[in-house]
Amino acid sequence: MQIYSQKDVKKKALKGARIAILGYGSQGRAHALNLKDSGFDVVVGVRKNGDSWKNAKKDGLPVAEPADAVKGAALIAFLTPDLTQKDVYAEVIDNIAKGATILFAHGFNVHFKQIKPRQDLDVVLIAPKGPGGLVRRQYQQGRGVPCLMAVYQNATRKAKDNALAYADGIGGTRGGVLTTTFAEETETDLFGEQAVLCGGATELVVKGFETLVEAGYQPEVAYYECLHELKLIVDLLHEGGLAKMHQFISETAKYGDLTRGPRIVNAATKREMKKVLKEIQDGKFARQWIAENKRGRKRYKQLMNKDLKHKIEKVGVKLRRRMPWLQETA
C-alpha cells in the first residue's frame, strides 16, 4: 500500500477546472466548501428549491440542477446517498463531457455494478475516513482527515493525478492518502459497519445493558456502565490503539479484559463475522439492501423502530438531559 501526501500532488491537475459536487449532505457540504476554500471552481448539483439548494446558496456556493451542474465540469463527484446514485447517474450522464472524471466517496454502486461507467471516463474513489463534519473541521484547523484512493477506470491516463488533486483540495493529503481498490474499500467499509462499528458495537452495548437489568441492577447504572463510558475507551483506542487503552485503565480492568473479553467475543463470533463478510463479498447483502429499498423499506423501518424503542434509549434520553455538554460537540 502506498501513502501519498501534499508533496505528491501535481499542481497542474484540475487547475482551472470546474468541479461539480452532486449532493449537499454531510460529505457533499464538506467537500464543496473545502474545495472552494482551496481555490477550485465548484458548483453544487441539487434539486431546485429543496433544503440542500437553500443550504448551498446560504454557504455562498453556486447551485444548479444536477443535469446542468455537470455541464462543462472536468470532475463530477457523486455524493448523494448510495441508493440514489444509479438514478442520478442516468439523469446526468448525457451531459458529462468525454474524458471527464467521475468520483465516488464509497465504491458500492460501481463495485456491485449498479453503475456501469462510460468507457471514456476516468472513474476514481476518494473516501475520507471520517464523517463530513469532521472533514470540514479538520480542514479549517489546518489539518486533514486521511483518505482512501482508488482508480477503477483510467481512460485519460490522468485519473490518479486528478483524484490526488481532489483529495488535496478537501484536505486529505494532510492526513495521508492510502491506495486501495473499489472492491477493498467497499467490502471492508461494509464489514466494519456491520460487524464492528455499528452492528457489532451497538449489539454488544444493548446485550450488556439487558444482562445487567435482567439481573436486577438499576437501568441507569447499566446505561452508564455499558454505553456512556464506552466513549472513554473508544477515545483511548482511537488515540493510541490497545497500548494506550491499557495504559489508562486499571489493573483490574486489564485483567478482566484479557481473561473475560475472549469469552464474549469468541471463536463463534468470528465464525459469524466470516459469514457476514462472505455475504458482502458475494453480493448477497447488496442485493438484499437494494431489494429492501425497492419494497419501500418496510422491514428496515420495523427494525429501526424496534431499536429506537428499546429501554436503553428511554433511559438514555432521561440521563442525557442532565448532561447538556454532550450536545456541544455534536
Tab-separated table of C-alpha atoms in Angstrom:
chain	number	residue	atom	x	y	z
A	1	MET	CA	0.000	0.000	0.000
A	2	GLN	CA	1.288	3.451	-0.937
A	3	ILE	CA	0.566	6.580	1.085
A	4	TYR	CA	0.552	9.966	-0.661
A	5	SER	CA	0.977	13.397	0.919
A	6	GLN	CA	0.854	17.022	-0.259
A	7	LYS	CA	4.270	16.789	-1.924
A	8	ASP	CA	2.940	14.119	-4.314
A	9	VAL	CA	0.176	16.283	-5.783
A	10	LYS	CA	0.702	17.502	-9.344
A	11	LYS	CA	-0.084	21.198	-9.235
A	12	LYS	CA	-1.428	21.288	-12.789
A	13	ALA	CA	-4.022	18.594	-12.130
A	14	LEU	CA	-7.541	20.101	-12.131
A	15	LYS	CA	-6.043	23.619	-12.286
A	16	GLY	CA	-8.745	25.965	-13.548
A	17	ALA	CA	-11.166	23.077	-13.973
A	18	ARG	CA	-14.772	23.074	-12.823
A	19	ILE	CA	-15.786	20.515	-10.191
A	20	ALA	CA	-19.437	19.509	-9.804
A	21	ILE	CA	-20.493	18.179	-6.413
A	22	LEU	CA	-23.730	16.197	-6.687
A	23	GLY	CA	-25.445	16.171	-3.306
A	24	TYR	CA	-25.103	18.502	-0.333
A	25	GLY	CA	-25.359	16.273	2.705
A	26	SER	CA	-22.636	15.679	5.271
A	27	GLN	CA	-19.863	14.763	2.816
A	28	GLY	CA	-21.132	16.927	-0.055
A	29	ARG	CA	-21.095	20.107	2.005
A	30	ALA	CA	-17.647	19.412	3.444
A	31	HIS	CA	-16.123	18.577	0.060
A	32	ALA	CA	-17.676	21.567	-1.694
A	33	LEU	CA	-16.622	24.116	0.930
A	34	ASN	CA	-13.118	22.690	1.318
A	35	LEU	CA	-12.590	22.682	-2.447
A	36	LYS	CA	-13.877	26.241	-2.706
A	37	ASP	CA	-11.525	27.358	0.065
A	38	SER	CA	-8.679	25.585	-1.770
A	39	GLY	CA	-9.312	27.771	-4.806
A	40	PHE	CA	-11.276	25.396	-7.031
A	41	ASP	CA	-14.223	26.358	-9.243
A	42	VAL	CA	-17.085	24.467	-7.579
A	43	VAL	CA	-20.753	24.089	-8.468
A	44	VAL	CA	-23.262	22.107	-6.398
A	45	GLY	CA	-25.817	19.944	-8.194
A	46	VAL	CA	-29.050	19.577	-6.191
A	47	ARG	CA	-32.820	19.760	-6.657
A	48	LYS	CA	-34.084	23.285	-7.124
A	49	ASN	CA	-35.545	24.987	-4.057
A	50	GLY	CA	-35.013	21.970	-1.792
A	51	ASP	CA	-33.229	22.251	1.555
A	52	SER	CA	-29.879	21.351	0.004
A	53	TRP	CA	-30.322	24.046	-2.653
A	54	LYS	CA	-31.057	26.645	0.025
A	55	ASN	CA	-28.195	25.489	2.267
A	56	ALA	CA	-25.618	25.570	-0.523
A	57	LYS	CA	-26.712	29.049	-1.598
A	58	LYS	CA	-26.570	30.202	2.023
A	59	ASP	CA	-22.996	28.905	2.165
A	60	GLY	CA	-22.134	31.053	-0.851
A	61	LEU	CA	-21.843	28.287	-3.437
A	62	PRO	CA	-23.260	28.346	-6.975
A	63	VAL	CA	-26.045	25.799	-7.429
A	64	ALA	CA	-27.769	24.138	-10.374
A	65	GLU	CA	-29.940	21.130	-11.111
A	66	PRO	CA	-27.706	18.015	-11.349
A	67	ALA	CA	-28.009	17.662	-15.131
A	68	ASP	CA	-26.958	21.299	-15.562
A	69	ALA	CA	-24.246	21.223	-12.912
A	70	VAL	CA	-22.238	18.565	-14.733
A	71	LYS	CA	-22.085	20.535	-17.998
A	72	GLY	CA	-18.511	21.603	-18.604
A	73	ALA	CA	-17.253	20.004	-15.404
A	74	ALA	CA	-13.898	18.217	-15.575
A	75	LEU	CA	-14.698	16.244	-12.419
A	76	ILE	CA	-18.086	15.163	-11.089
A	77	ALA	CA	-18.334	13.857	-7.522
A	78	PHE	CA	-21.313	11.615	-6.764
A	79	LEU	CA	-22.004	12.324	-3.084
A	80	THR	CA	-25.704	11.540	-2.881
A	81	PRO	CA	-26.873	8.511	-0.803
A	82	ASP	CA	-25.825	5.116	-2.189
A	83	LEU	CA	-29.236	4.026	-3.409
A	84	THR	CA	-29.932	7.272	-5.278
A	85	GLN	CA	-26.691	7.326	-7.261
A	86	LYS	CA	-27.808	4.954	-10.013
A	87	ASP	CA	-30.732	7.230	-10.902
A	88	VAL	CA	-28.620	10.378	-10.599
A	89	TYR	CA	-26.002	8.873	-12.927
A	90	ALA	CA	-28.661	8.035	-15.512
A	91	GLU	CA	-30.013	11.574	-15.273
A	92	VAL	CA	-26.692	13.354	-15.821
A	93	ILE	CA	-24.549	11.021	-17.936
A	94	ASP	CA	-25.507	12.503	-21.306
A	95	ASN	CA	-24.254	15.911	-20.143
A	96	ILE	CA	-20.881	14.689	-18.874
A	97	ALA	CA	-18.068	15.591	-21.231
A	98	LYS	CA	-15.905	12.946	-22.861
A	99	GLY	CA	-12.773	12.284	-20.815
A	100	ALA	CA	-14.172	13.756	-17.608
A	101	THR	CA	-13.526	12.207	-14.197
A	102	ILE	CA	-16.347	10.816	-12.090
A	103	LEU	CA	-15.589	10.388	-8.408
A	104	PHE	CA	-17.199	8.445	-5.578
A	105	ALA	CA	-16.674	8.555	-1.820
A	106	HIS	CA	-17.829	4.933	-1.463
A	107	GLY	CA	-17.489	2.194	-4.064
A	108	PHE	CA	-20.871	0.492	-3.542
A	109	ASN	CA	-22.527	1.321	-6.868
A	110	VAL	CA	-19.515	0.732	-9.083
A	111	HIS	CA	-18.360	-2.413	-7.305
A	112	PHE	CA	-21.820	-4.005	-7.298
A	113	LYS	CA	-22.453	-2.983	-10.929
A	114	GLN	CA	-25.345	-0.642	-10.217
A	115	ILE	CA	-23.442	1.971	-12.208
A	116	LYS	CA	-21.549	0.893	-15.314
A	117	PRO	CA	-19.429	3.925	-16.240
A	118	ARG	CA	-18.978	5.063	-19.797
A	119	GLN	CA	-15.680	3.793	-21.217
A	120	ASP	CA	-14.274	7.245	-21.995
A	121	LEU	CA	-14.491	8.406	-18.376
A	122	ASP	CA	-11.938	8.228	-15.610
A	123	VAL	CA	-13.529	6.619	-12.542
A	124	VAL	CA	-11.950	7.213	-9.134
A	125	LEU	CA	-12.613	6.910	-5.433
A	126	ILE	CA	-11.684	9.343	-2.679
A	127	ALA	CA	-13.104	8.119	0.626
A	128	PRO	CA	-12.377	10.239	3.720
A	129	LYS	CA	-12.143	8.100	6.847
A	130	GLY	CA	-14.428	10.292	8.875
A	131	PRO	CA	-17.859	11.974	8.691
A	132	GLY	CA	-18.337	15.169	6.713
A	133	GLY	CA	-18.439	17.410	9.759
A	134	LEU	CA	-15.009	16.196	10.799
A	135	VAL	CA	-13.651	16.573	7.250
A	136	ARG	CA	-14.714	20.227	7.336
A	137	ARG	CA	-13.479	20.988	10.876
A	138	GLN	CA	-10.094	19.369	10.338
A	139	TYR	CA	-9.602	21.331	7.118
A	140	GLN	CA	-10.485	24.624	8.823
A	141	GLN	CA	-7.955	23.840	11.558
A	142	GLY	CA	-5.189	23.287	9.032
A	143	ARG	CA	-5.313	19.518	9.360
A	144	GLY	CA	-6.983	16.796	7.313
A	145	VAL	CA	-8.839	13.507	7.568
A	146	PRO	CA	-6.952	10.603	5.911
A	147	CYS	CA	-8.490	9.297	2.694
A	148	LEU	CA	-8.534	6.096	0.685
A	149	MET	CA	-7.913	6.441	-3.051
A	150	ALA	CA	-8.667	4.014	-5.863
A	151	VAL	CA	-8.735	4.101	-9.655
A	152	TYR	CA	-11.355	1.908	-11.338
A	153	GLN	CA	-11.063	3.246	-14.868
A	154	ASN	CA	-8.178	5.277	-16.305
A	155	ALA	CA	-9.325	6.352	-19.756
A	156	THR	CA	-7.208	9.525	-19.977
A	157	ARG	CA	-4.174	8.286	-18.010
A	158	LYS	CA	-4.737	11.198	-15.634
A	159	ALA	CA	-7.164	9.503	-13.222
A	160	LYS	CA	-4.735	9.189	-10.310
A	161	ASP	CA	-3.441	12.741	-10.694
A	162	ASN	CA	-6.977	14.147	-10.676
A	163	ALA	CA	-8.037	12.000	-7.720
A	164	LEU	CA	-4.996	13.090	-5.724
A	165	ALA	CA	-5.605	16.751	-6.574
A	166	TYR	CA	-9.214	16.373	-5.372
A	167	ALA	CA	-8.046	14.693	-2.154
A	168	ASP	CA	-5.607	17.547	-1.620
A	169	GLY	CA	-8.414	20.050	-2.160
A	170	ILE	CA	-10.509	18.585	0.639
A	171	GLY	CA	-7.504	18.289	2.978
A	172	GLY	CA	-6.924	14.563	2.642
A	173	THR	CA	-3.229	14.772	1.742
A	174	ARG	CA	-2.555	16.431	5.106
A	175	GLY	CA	-3.634	13.231	6.819
A	176	GLY	CA	-2.334	10.879	4.130
A	177	VAL	CA	-3.982	9.261	1.106
A	178	LEU	CA	-3.767	5.463	1.064
A	179	THR	CA	-4.166	3.451	-2.119
A	180	THR	CA	-6.813	0.744	-2.300
A	181	THR	CA	-9.300	-0.699	-4.805
A	182	PHE	CA	-13.033	-0.173	-5.222
A	183	ALA	CA	-13.589	-3.776	-4.096
A	184	GLU	CA	-11.431	-3.499	-0.985
A	185	GLU	CA	-12.877	-0.158	0.117
A	186	THR	CA	-16.468	-1.280	-0.414
A	187	GLU	CA	-16.180	-4.686	1.239
A	188	THR	CA	-14.111	-3.555	4.241
A	189	ASP	CA	-16.312	-0.497	4.785
A	190	LEU	CA	-19.495	-2.573	4.823
A	191	PHE	CA	-17.906	-5.199	7.054
A	192	GLY	CA	-16.645	-2.606	9.522
A	193	GLU	CA	-20.078	-1.013	9.763
A	194	GLN	CA	-21.948	-4.293	10.163
A	195	ALA	CA	-19.665	-6.400	12.336
A	196	VAL	CA	-17.780	-3.862	14.454
A	197	LEU	CA	-18.517	-0.135	14.341
A	198	CYS	CA	-22.318	-0.067	14.149
A	199	GLY	CA	-23.890	-3.515	14.250
A	200	GLY	CA	-21.306	-5.182	16.471
A	201	ALA	CA	-20.730	-2.322	18.919
A	202	THR	CA	-24.385	-1.417	19.420
A	203	GLU	CA	-25.487	-5.023	19.872
A	204	LEU	CA	-22.719	-5.544	22.432
A	205	VAL	CA	-23.870	-2.446	24.321
A	206	VAL	CA	-27.540	-3.450	24.244
A	207	LYS	CA	-26.914	-7.055	25.286
A	208	GLY	CA	-24.694	-5.892	28.152
A	209	PHE	CA	-27.383	-3.444	29.283
A	210	GLU	CA	-30.056	-6.166	29.121
A	211	THR	CA	-27.895	-8.596	31.085
A	212	LEU	CA	-27.445	-6.147	33.971
A	213	VAL	CA	-31.083	-5.005	34.036
A	214	GLU	CA	-32.385	-8.586	33.917
A	215	ALA	CA	-30.105	-9.376	36.860
A	216	GLY	CA	-31.858	-6.669	38.910
A	217	TYR	CA	-29.464	-3.742	38.570
A	218	GLN	CA	-30.780	-0.217	38.009
A	219	PRO	CA	-31.215	0.667	34.308
A	220	GLU	CA	-29.500	3.993	34.876
A	221	VAL	CA	-26.394	2.333	36.300
A	222	ALA	CA	-26.415	-0.204	33.477
A	223	TYR	CA	-26.616	2.657	30.959
A	224	TYR	CA	-23.580	4.376	32.427
A	225	GLU	CA	-21.536	1.177	32.544
A	226	CYS	CA	-22.412	-0.235	29.112
A	227	LEU	CA	-22.996	2.823	26.929
A	228	HIS	CA	-21.916	6.132	28.460
A	229	GLU	CA	-18.398	5.046	29.406
A	230	LEU	CA	-17.782	3.442	26.015
A	231	LYS	CA	-16.597	6.827	24.726
A	232	LEU	CA	-13.683	6.805	27.169
A	233	ILE	CA	-12.424	3.506	25.795
A	234	VAL	CA	-13.051	4.403	22.149
A	235	ASP	CA	-11.151	7.683	22.558
A	236	LEU	CA	-8.166	5.855	24.042
A	237	LEU	CA	-8.199	3.269	21.256
A	238	HIS	CA	-8.509	5.990	18.627
A	239	GLU	CA	-5.616	7.984	20.061
A	240	GLY	CA	-3.152	5.176	20.732
A	241	GLY	CA	-4.543	1.718	19.995
A	242	LEU	CA	-4.614	-1.135	22.507
A	243	ALA	CA	-1.399	0.116	24.141
A	244	LYS	CA	-2.881	3.472	25.193
A	245	MET	CA	-6.089	1.851	26.416
A	246	HIS	CA	-4.121	-0.497	28.648
A	247	GLN	CA	-2.015	2.420	29.856
A	248	PHE	CA	-5.015	4.322	31.182
A	249	ILE	CA	-7.336	1.651	32.572
A	250	SER	CA	-6.953	-0.018	35.952
A	251	GLU	CA	-5.070	-3.257	36.545
A	252	THR	CA	-8.383	-4.872	37.471
A	253	ALA	CA	-9.912	-3.719	34.171
A	254	LYS	CA	-6.910	-5.053	32.258
A	255	TYR	CA	-7.169	-8.478	33.869
A	256	GLY	CA	-10.901	-8.628	33.190
A	257	ASP	CA	-10.297	-7.541	29.599
A	258	LEU	CA	-7.661	-10.180	28.933
A	259	THR	CA	-9.457	-13.079	30.630
A	260	ARG	CA	-13.168	-12.390	30.012
A	261	GLY	CA	-13.186	-10.468	26.743
A	262	PRO	CA	-12.348	-13.550	24.643
A	263	ARG	CA	-15.280	-15.379	26.254
A	264	ILE	CA	-17.716	-12.739	24.958
A	265	VAL	CA	-16.273	-12.159	21.508
A	266	ASN	CA	-15.055	-15.662	20.771
A	267	ALA	CA	-14.498	-18.209	18.024
A	268	ALA	CA	-18.243	-18.475	17.389
A	269	THR	CA	-18.409	-14.698	16.958
A	270	LYS	CA	-15.550	-14.793	14.471
A	271	ARG	CA	-17.243	-17.574	12.502
A	272	GLU	CA	-20.342	-15.396	12.230
A	273	MET	CA	-18.177	-12.443	11.185
A	274	LYS	CA	-16.770	-14.566	8.364
A	275	LYS	CA	-20.334	-15.354	7.229
A	276	VAL	CA	-21.175	-11.645	7.254
A	277	LEU	CA	-18.054	-10.912	5.210
A	278	LYS	CA	-18.903	-13.651	2.720
A	279	GLU	CA	-22.386	-12.172	2.216
A	280	ILE	CA	-20.753	-8.836	1.441
A	281	GLN	CA	-18.189	-10.350	-0.929
A	282	ASP	CA	-20.674	-12.404	-2.944
A	283	GLY	CA	-23.150	-9.522	-3.218
A	284	LYS	CA	-25.888	-11.051	-1.046
A	285	PHE	CA	-26.029	-8.061	1.306
A	286	ALA	CA	-26.111	-5.576	-1.591
A	287	ARG	CA	-28.935	-7.486	-3.299
A	288	GLN	CA	-30.925	-7.629	-0.061
A	289	TRP	CA	-30.475	-3.917	0.647
A	290	ILE	CA	-31.364	-2.881	-2.910
A	291	ALA	CA	-34.461	-5.117	-2.849
A	292	GLU	CA	-35.473	-3.788	0.584
A	293	ASN	CA	-35.256	-0.243	-0.739
A	294	LYS	CA	-37.394	-1.104	-3.785
A	295	ARG	CA	-40.064	-2.605	-1.492
A	296	GLY	CA	-40.330	0.635	0.458
A	297	ARG	CA	-38.036	-0.371	3.347
A	298	LYS	CA	-40.855	-1.976	5.378
A	299	ARG	CA	-38.605	-4.401	7.306
A	300	TYR	CA	-35.914	-1.748	7.693
A	301	LYS	CA	-38.430	0.632	9.286
A	302	GLN	CA	-39.723	-2.095	11.618
A	303	LEU	CA	-36.217	-2.952	12.792
A	304	MET	CA	-35.325	0.724	13.243
A	305	ASN	CA	-38.496	1.380	15.226
A	306	LYS	CA	-37.747	-1.585	17.492
A	307	ASP	CA	-34.190	-0.354	18.033
A	308	LEU	CA	-35.246	3.178	18.960
A	309	LYS	CA	-37.940	1.966	21.360
A	310	HIS	CA	-35.517	-0.170	23.380
A	311	LYS	CA	-35.336	0.592	27.104
A	312	ILE	CA	-31.720	1.723	26.814
A	313	GLU	CA	-32.894	4.609	24.607
A	314	LYS	CA	-35.604	5.690	27.046
A	315	VAL	CA	-33.131	5.652	29.935
A	316	GLY	CA	-30.510	7.399	27.833
A	317	VAL	CA	-32.771	10.290	26.847
A	318	LYS	CA	-33.514	10.965	30.516
A	319	LEU	CA	-29.875	10.822	31.598
A	320	ARG	CA	-28.503	12.834	28.674
A	321	ARG	CA	-30.838	15.720	29.566
A	322	ARG	CA	-28.710	16.127	32.684
A	323	MET	CA	-25.542	16.350	30.574
A	324	PRO	CA	-26.139	19.273	28.166
A	325	TRP	CA	-22.427	19.469	27.399
A	326	LEU	CA	-22.786	16.317	25.312
A	327	GLN	CA	-24.556	18.380	22.651
A	328	GLU	CA	-21.717	20.896	22.418
A	329	THR	CA	-19.613	18.516	20.306
A	330	ALA	CA	-22.442	17.266	18.071
